[in-house]
Amino acid sequence: MVINMDTYVKRYTTVVGLEIHAELLTKTKLFCGCPNKFGSGENENVCPGCLGLPGTLPALNRAAVELAIKGGFALGCDITRLTSWDRKSYFYADLPNGYQITQMFAPICTGGGVDIGGRYIRLDHIHLEEDAGKLIHDNLRDTTRVDFNRGGVPLIEIVTKPDMRSADEAVAFIEKVRLALIYAGVCDGRMEQGRLRVDANISVMPEGSDTFGTRIEVKNLNSFRNVALAIEYEALRQVRTLEEGGSLRQETRRFIDASGETAAMREKETAADYRYYPDYDIPRLVLEADYIEALRNALPEMPESRKARYIGVHQMTESDAVTILARKEVSDFYDRMVELGADPKDALSVVRGEILRNIGDRDEAAIAISPEDAVRLLRMSAAGEIGANNMKRAIGIIMRGGRDSLDAVIEKNNMLIREDPDLLASVVRGVIDANPAAVASYKAGEEKVFGFFMGQCNKTLKGAVQPKTLQDELKRQLLAGDNDK
Ligand SMILES: [Zn+2]
């Protein structure tokens, strides 16, 4: 029997809940002083504490707690005033203690949610926990090594309600959460480095039903694309299994990059399997209201609010606003220019043009020019001291990593507009003398040759003369009788 999957899939609703793991931007690990650093040599950032050696005790990292609270505020959560730590017991080679320190019974944030274009996706809670180490499989030598650099790195796990109904909604949700965490300074959001990873809980139910189907978890999705592929593949697989008369069991699956499919890993553990119990090595944490409030106030303006301001106050189009907001450093740069007195329209045109064109995908997303210099160039241009093209060129040169100061760039490239009538007259004269044929056609009424003359003159003048002044001089000499030579 041939099954037409399209028809069947339409009769089912996909239900998705997510667990987003976001490593925090602290300098050190959650319970010891080792650096929280990506890209070090294997087992460079370890100590007896994060290696789980006997005789060591955890000491809680205050910065991690603060970032978790900020993450909670960025996502509209309530902060738990009395929070505590628990041990999640399981055996794995990258977990030297045999348990992970996490928060099972009193997570640091509860509630909250995110609007994804008209649909509100609720969070269940956010808890703080330590990351595990990493296994490195070396096929060449047929060995597996353990790297504990990541062991003990602080992360928050953002757990949603099963509120999403498609892969698109899941992706939209993760995009919003990721951006909010980046703006709040909580996580750098680099999925390709595993610093933000997603587990998806996926089930299907007959359309119109309100009873969820069997939930299947797909672990460790590290790109938007993989999240979408995994959800789509799983929904289809589950529908097919059910339609063929099979049954689903609760299990954990992994996503296979090469094929876009998922494969069974193990039966889903329940809370009982992990034997959660309080970690008495770490005192419970009482958070004072003033302390929490100070952290709320320290939060920078979030993307949603910036977007409303850009569109409402600065008259930006939605698509421009989204472009500017996609990178926090770009949004900050634009805001600073406006703060320094630039007209929002001029600031936008600089940012959308020379800044975004030259920023590239560099990890260290430095915008090499300062907002102060960018505003200074706008003022010079408005005052007729520098031409519009040279203004853009100057920004481009600095953005592409020149070492010179703005003044030096302007000086070296002769970018200032100078009032030098003799120079102007001689350049124009030279161009006219060198192009007798063009002069003839201009005199015969071919107006468009004029642009050619402008271009030729600018090859020498390089914007150092106001376009209007150049035009006037060109016309004067072109229209002058030969006797005036
Ligand atoms: Zn350590």
PDB file of C-alpha atoms in Angstrom, residues 20 39 43 75 132 149 158 174 180 189 206 226 235 258 269 274 282 288 297 309 362 376 393 406 425 433 481:
ATOM      1  CA  ILE A  20      17.756  25.766  25.146  1.00  0.00           C
ATOM      2  CA  GLY A  39      39.179  27.002  21.966  1.00  0.00           C
ATOM      3  CA  ASN A  43      42.357  19.915  29.424  1.00  0.00           C
ATOM      4  CA  LEU A  75      12.701  36.696  28.850  1.00  0.00           C
ATOM      5  CA  ALA A 132      29.726  18.441  31.156  1.00  0.00           C
ATOM      6  CA  ASN A 149      37.636  22.246  29.607  1.00  0.00           C
ATOM      7  CA  ILE A 158      15.579  27.551  29.227  1.00  0.00           C
ATOM      8  CA  ILE A 174      15.038  30.344  19.266  1.00  0.00           C
ATOM      9  CA  ALA A 180      17.595  38.643  23.778  1.00  0.00           C
ATOM     10  CA  GLY A 189      24.796  32.841  21.056  1.00  0.00           C
ATOM     11  CA  PRO A 206      -4.661  14.104  15.555  1.00  0.00           C
ATOM     12  CA  ASN A 226      19.149  21.311  12.190  1.00  0.00           C
ATOM     13  CA  ALA A 235       6.859  14.700  12.871  1.00  0.00           C
ATOM     14  CA  ALA A 258      24.629  13.992   6.986  1.00  0.00           C
ATOM     15  CA  GLU A 269      15.037   8.646  31.334  1.00  0.00           C
ATOM     16  CA  TYR A 274      18.520  10.504  37.770  1.00  0.00           C
ATOM     17  CA  ILE A 282      26.450  24.419  48.272  1.00  0.00           C
ATOM     18  CA  GLU A 288      17.501  40.115  48.295  1.00  0.00           C
ATOM     19  CA  ASN A 297      17.904  48.054  36.117  1.00  0.00           C
ATOM     20  CA  ARG A 309      11.652  53.082  18.981  1.00  0.00           C
ATOM     21  CA  ARG A 362      34.440  38.536  11.776  1.00  0.00           C
ATOM     22  CA  ARG A 376      32.096  64.184  12.526  1.00  0.00           C
ATOM     23  CA  ARG A 393      35.444  56.245   1.169  1.00  0.00           C
ATOM     24  CA  LEU A 406      40.400  59.852  10.497  1.00  0.00           C
ATOM     25  CA  ALA A 425      40.566  75.821 -14.119  1.00  0.00           C
ATOM     26  CA  ASP A 433      41.981  69.870 -24.603  1.00  0.00           C
ATOM     27  CA  GLY A 481      34.325  80.734 -27.547  1.00  0.00           C
TER      28      GLY A 481
END
